Amino acid sequence: MELIFATGNKHKLAEAEFILGLSLPQLKLLPHEGPEPVENGVTFLENAAIKARAAFEATGQPSFADDSGICVEVMGGSPGIFSAIWAGGRDDAVNRQLLLDQLTDISSEHRTASFVCTIALVEASGETFFTGVWSGSVAMRVSGDGGFGYDPVFIPEGFEVTAAELEPEVKSSLSHRAMAMNQMASFLSKR
Amino acid sequence: MELIFATGNKHKLAEAEFILGLSLPQLKLLPHEGPEPVENGVTFLENAAIKARAAFEATGQPSFADDSGICVEVMGGSPGIFSAIWAGGRDDAVNRQLLLDQLTDISSEHRTASFVCTIALVEASGETFFTGVWSGSVAMRVSGDGGFGYDPVFIPEGFEVTAAELEPEVKSSLSHRAMAMNQMASFLSKR
């Protein structure tokens, strides 16, 4: 079974291969990086759909894409869909430093946040969506060099370290993306 | 009658003198810029109270402060209380450019926003709060050189220009700050 993964992010590809490989060893992921569609949706679901539809239209093959981000409670859920361009560009280190700077006066009790990932799967037969949420809080400072994106500033519930300090296997069994991927794997494996 | 205004922002002082002067000509505003208290509240009201209390404690005189910002619907109300340090510092031009960059893919129909201002008035007899909301949307680009803060990127409801393009008298009769100031003036004039 082959599935197009609409992403240009090699971290996401590696994570997806690892997670999906556990439950769908026969699945082959084909990364697809076409012309970037404008992500003008106002939800994770809409933006995931925009990317997956573009890949499906370009390849004619079953395609999926994810849209994900960090949602900070005291910011009303922002950065949210704007996570990847939070500081105006796509530099992870600059984005997360800006988030820390914005929250500089906010004490740890008010730094509740969650990682959210929505996957859109687009096939000839229709569209299906899967969402995972990983609860936690924004750290006071950057810590850890694993993971990517906001991992070094996100402390998952039940831990005292950031997602970037977790073993990849641990992160890949708990993360928002793992939850959404596992939902998709379960959906696909029932065929 | 004298009132301490806890602000180091000369634009806010001029605006307050103009607005309050209309209904309370006998009122004398004394700007007060003490050591900046940490604004670690999570609402406009809490941060306004923090600043007004600090001025009241330092001077022993009736004091007020405002906390205000722009709340963008698609961002869950952010920048909100973080408006003044949105890009990490207190540079208005950098802050509003970052907001435009974050919203770059968001079409005009989804750019609904509001300016919110909460004033805290702290006196020996107690604390009173006044809030004004000015509805509108985030412009696609910076326009106008009047006003300050996010005025050049905020299009008030019923207008096709930004708040920075309005005559000062027009802005001062409609704005979130005018609404909150007028509430306070009405409250004070009933004594």
mmCIF file of N, CA and C in Angstrom, chain A residues 37-42 46 74-78 81-82 85-88 90 98 101-107 110, chain B residues 37-42 46 74-78 81-82 85-88 90 98 101-107 110:
data_model
loop_
_atom_site.group_PDB
_atom_site.id
_atom_site.type_symbol
_atom_site.label_atom_id
_atom_site.label_comp_id
_atom_site.label_asym_id
_atom_site.label_seq_id
_atom_site.Cartn_x
_atom_site.Cartn_y
_atom_site.Cartn_z
ATOM 1 N N PRO A 37 0.626 25.218 -1.762
ATOM 2 C CA PRO A 37 -0.668 25.911 -1.837
ATOM 3 C C PRO A 37 -0.739 26.977 -0.740
ATOM 4 N N VAL A 38 -1.545 28.003 -0.985
ATOM 5 C CA VAL A 38 -1.740 29.039 0.033
ATOM 6 C C VAL A 38 -2.579 28.460 1.170
ATOM 7 N N GLU A 39 -2.024 28.490 2.370
ATOM 8 C CA GLU A 39 -2.753 27.958 3.521
ATOM 9 C C GLU A 39 -3.611 29.060 4.125
ATOM 10 N N ASN A 40 -4.742 29.313 3.470
ATOM 11 C CA ASN A 40 -5.597 30.407 3.918
ATOM 12 C C ASN A 40 -6.800 29.932 4.723
ATOM 13 N N GLY A 41 -6.733 28.705 5.221
ATOM 14 C CA GLY A 41 -7.770 28.231 6.124
ATOM 15 C C GLY A 41 -7.630 28.900 7.477
ATOM 16 N N VAL A 42 -8.666 28.774 8.303
ATOM 17 C CA VAL A 42 -8.589 29.381 9.631
ATOM 18 C C VAL A 42 -8.625 28.323 10.736
ATOM 19 N N GLU A 46 -8.791 22.804 8.022
ATOM 20 C CA GLU A 46 -8.857 23.410 6.689
ATOM 21 C C GLU A 46 -7.482 23.431 6.017
ATOM 22 N N VAL A 74 -3.403 31.131 27.474
ATOM 23 C CA VAL A 74 -3.459 32.557 27.803
ATOM 24 C C VAL A 74 -3.416 33.426 26.548
ATOM 25 N N MET A 75 -3.089 32.809 25.412
ATOM 26 C CA MET A 75 -3.119 33.514 24.129
ATOM 27 C C MET A 75 -4.355 33.133 23.326
ATOM 28 N N GLY A 76 -5.312 32.509 23.971
ATOM 29 C CA GLY A 76 -6.546 32.162 23.278
ATOM 30 C C GLY A 76 -6.362 31.100 22.202
ATOM 31 N N GLY A 77 -5.316 30.288 22.354
ATOM 32 C CA GLY A 77 -5.089 29.217 21.379
ATOM 33 C C GLY A 77 -4.051 29.551 20.324
ATOM 34 N N SER A 78 -3.593 30.787 20.278
ATOM 35 C CA SER A 78 -2.459 31.105 19.409
ATOM 36 C C SER A 78 -1.189 30.542 20.050
ATOM 37 N N ILE A 81 -2.733 27.877 14.267
ATOM 38 C CA ILE A 81 -2.447 27.656 12.838
ATOM 39 C C ILE A 81 -1.301 28.536 12.336
ATOM 40 N N PHE A 82 -0.909 29.519 13.148
ATOM 41 C CA PHE A 82 0.181 30.412 12.733
ATOM 42 C C PHE A 82 1.539 29.955 13.287
ATOM 43 N N ILE A 85 4.820 30.120 11.190
ATOM 44 C CA ILE A 85 5.296 31.435 10.726
ATOM 45 C C ILE A 85 5.158 32.478 11.829
ATOM 46 N N TRP A 86 5.247 32.029 13.069
ATOM 47 C CA TRP A 86 4.920 32.896 14.201
ATOM 48 C C TRP A 86 5.738 34.188 14.226
ATOM 49 N N ALA A 87 7.015 34.086 13.919
ATOM 50 C CA ALA A 87 7.865 35.285 13.942
ATOM 51 C C ALA A 87 7.944 35.922 12.555
ATOM 52 N N GLY A 88 7.090 35.458 11.647
ATOM 53 C CA GLY A 88 7.065 36.044 10.312
ATOM 54 C C GLY A 88 7.757 35.173 9.286
ATOM 55 N N ARG A 90 9.898 30.999 8.668
ATOM 56 C CA ARG A 90 9.787 29.585 9.025
ATOM 57 C C ARG A 90 11.018 29.084 9.774
ATOM 58 N N LEU A 98 10.484 33.823 20.130
ATOM 59 C CA LEU A 98 9.461 34.878 20.186
ATOM 60 C C LEU A 98 8.360 34.502 21.176
ATOM 61 N N ASP A 101 9.547 35.113 24.582
ATOM 62 C CA ASP A 101 9.611 36.554 24.855
ATOM 63 C C ASP A 101 8.218 37.118 25.138
ATOM 64 N N GLN A 102 7.235 36.677 24.357
ATOM 65 C CA GLN A 102 5.868 37.175 24.572
ATOM 66 C C GLN A 102 5.350 36.776 25.951
ATOM 67 N N LEU A 103 5.730 35.581 26.400
ATOM 68 C CA LEU A 103 5.220 35.057 27.669
ATOM 69 C C LEU A 103 6.146 35.358 28.843
ATOM 70 N N THR A 104 7.085 36.254 28.643
ATOM 71 C CA THR A 104 8.139 36.448 29.632
ATOM 72 C C THR A 104 7.616 36.769 31.027
ATOM 73 N N ASP A 105 6.502 37.504 31.134
ATOM 74 C CA ASP A 105 5.972 37.879 32.456
ATOM 75 C C ASP A 105 4.915 36.912 32.968
ATOM 76 N N ILE A 106 4.641 35.869 32.207
ATOM 77 C CA ILE A 106 3.574 34.929 32.583
ATOM 78 C C ILE A 106 4.159 33.774 33.401
ATOM 79 N N SER A 107 3.626 33.611 34.615
ATOM 80 C CA SER A 107 4.160 32.588 35.525
ATOM 81 C C SER A 107 3.763 31.189 35.075
ATOM 82 N N HIS A 110 0.228 29.770 34.577
ATOM 83 C CA HIS A 110 -0.641 30.270 33.500
ATOM 84 C C HIS A 110 -0.086 29.943 32.114
ATOM 85 N N PRO B 37 6.048 48.139 37.141
ATOM 86 C CA PRO B 37 5.694 46.871 37.783
ATOM 87 C C PRO B 37 5.639 45.764 36.737
ATOM 88 N N VAL B 38 5.877 44.532 37.184
ATOM 89 C CA VAL B 38 5.768 43.395 36.261
ATOM 90 C C VAL B 38 4.303 43.161 35.922
ATOM 91 N N GLU B 39 3.980 43.207 34.647
ATOM 92 C CA GLU B 39 2.591 42.997 34.229
ATOM 93 C C GLU B 39 2.352 41.510 34.007
ATOM 94 N N ASN B 40 2.173 40.806 35.130
ATOM 95 C CA ASN B 40 2.032 39.352 35.019
ATOM 96 C C ASN B 40 0.587 38.890 35.129
ATOM 97 N N GLY B 41 -0.342 39.824 34.931
ATOM 98 C CA GLY B 41 -1.745 39.425 34.870
ATOM 99 C C GLY B 41 -2.033 38.711 33.562
ATOM 100 N N VAL B 42 -3.198 38.062 33.505
ATOM 101 C CA VAL B 42 -3.548 37.353 32.270
ATOM 102 C C VAL B 42 -4.777 37.976 31.612
ATOM 103 N N GLU B 46 -6.494 42.817 34.981
ATOM 104 C CA GLU B 46 -5.443 42.558 35.972
ATOM 105 C C GLU B 46 -4.224 43.448 35.744
ATOM 106 N N VAL B 74 -9.348 35.390 14.652
ATOM 107 C CA VAL B 74 -8.753 34.150 14.135
ATOM 108 C C VAL B 74 -7.534 33.735 14.967
ATOM 109 N N MET B 75 -7.052 34.624 15.815
ATOM 110 C CA MET B 75 -5.950 34.301 16.717
ATOM 111 C C MET B 75 -6.459 34.058 18.133
ATOM 112 N N GLY B 76 -7.775 33.886 18.276
ATOM 113 C CA GLY B 76 -8.331 33.595 19.596
ATOM 114 C C GLY B 76 -8.232 34.769 20.552
ATOM 115 N N GLY B 77 -8.135 35.974 20.023
ATOM 116 C CA GLY B 77 -8.062 37.155 20.888
ATOM 117 C C GLY B 77 -6.651 37.684 21.089
ATOM 118 N N SER B 78 -5.640 36.972 20.623
ATOM 119 C CA SER B 78 -4.278 37.507 20.617
ATOM 120 C C SER B 78 -4.195 38.558 19.524
ATOM 121 N N ILE B 81 -3.422 40.962 25.571
ATOM 122 C CA ILE B 81 -2.575 41.575 26.608
ATOM 123 C C ILE B 81 -1.105 41.615 26.206
ATOM 124 N N PHE B 82 -0.749 40.902 25.135
ATOM 125 C CA PHE B 82 0.644 40.881 24.683
ATOM 126 C C PHE B 82 0.907 41.901 23.573
ATOM 127 N N ILE B 85 4.156 44.029 23.405
ATOM 128 C CA ILE B 85 5.457 43.348 23.266
ATOM 129 C C ILE B 85 5.351 42.218 22.248
ATOM 130 N N TRP B 86 4.455 42.381 21.288
ATOM 131 C CA TRP B 86 4.119 41.274 20.382
ATOM 132 C C TRP B 86 5.331 40.700 19.656
ATOM 133 N N ALA B 87 6.228 41.573 19.210
ATOM 134 C CA ALA B 87 7.406 41.088 18.478
ATOM 135 C C ALA B 87 8.591 40.907 19.421
ATOM 136 N N GLY B 88 8.315 40.950 20.718
ATOM 137 C CA GLY B 88 9.381 40.738 21.689
ATOM 138 C C GLY B 88 9.888 42.037 22.306
ATOM 139 N N ARG B 90 9.154 46.710 22.430
ATOM 140 C CA ARG B 90 8.075 47.706 22.485
ATOM 141 C C ARG B 90 8.120 48.653 21.293
ATOM 142 N N LEU B 98 4.719 42.521 12.310
ATOM 143 C CA LEU B 98 4.661 41.093 12.622
ATOM 144 C C LEU B 98 3.224 40.592 12.517
ATOM 145 N N ASP B 101 2.391 40.089 8.993
ATOM 146 C CA ASP B 101 3.097 38.921 8.449
ATOM 147 C C ASP B 101 2.412 37.620 8.880
ATOM 148 N N GLN B 102 2.001 37.568 10.145
ATOM 149 C CA GLN B 102 1.335 36.353 10.641
ATOM 150 C C GLN B 102 0.026 36.120 9.891
ATOM 151 N N LEU B 103 -0.669 37.199 9.563
ATOM 152 C CA LEU B 103 -1.994 37.084 8.927
ATOM 153 C C LEU B 103 -1.915 37.126 7.402
ATOM 154 N N THR B 104 -0.732 36.990 6.863
ATOM 155 C CA THR B 104 -0.527 37.233 5.433
ATOM 156 C C THR B 104 -1.448 36.407 4.529
ATOM 157 N N ASP B 105 -1.763 35.172 4.929
ATOM 158 C CA ASP B 105 -2.615 34.312 4.089
ATOM 159 C C ASP B 105 -4.091 34.392 4.455
ATOM 160 N N ILE B 106 -4.421 35.211 5.411
ATOM 161 C CA ILE B 106 -5.810 35.284 5.890
ATOM 162 C C ILE B 106 -6.569 36.383 5.131
ATOM 163 N N SER B 107 -7.656 35.976 4.486
ATOM 164 C CA SER B 107 -8.418 36.920 3.652
ATOM 165 C C SER B 107 -9.199 37.904 4.515
ATOM 166 N N HIS B 110 -11.877 37.133 7.166
ATOM 167 C CA HIS B 110 -11.517 36.455 8.422
ATOM 168 C C HIS B 110 -10.588 37.293 9.298
#
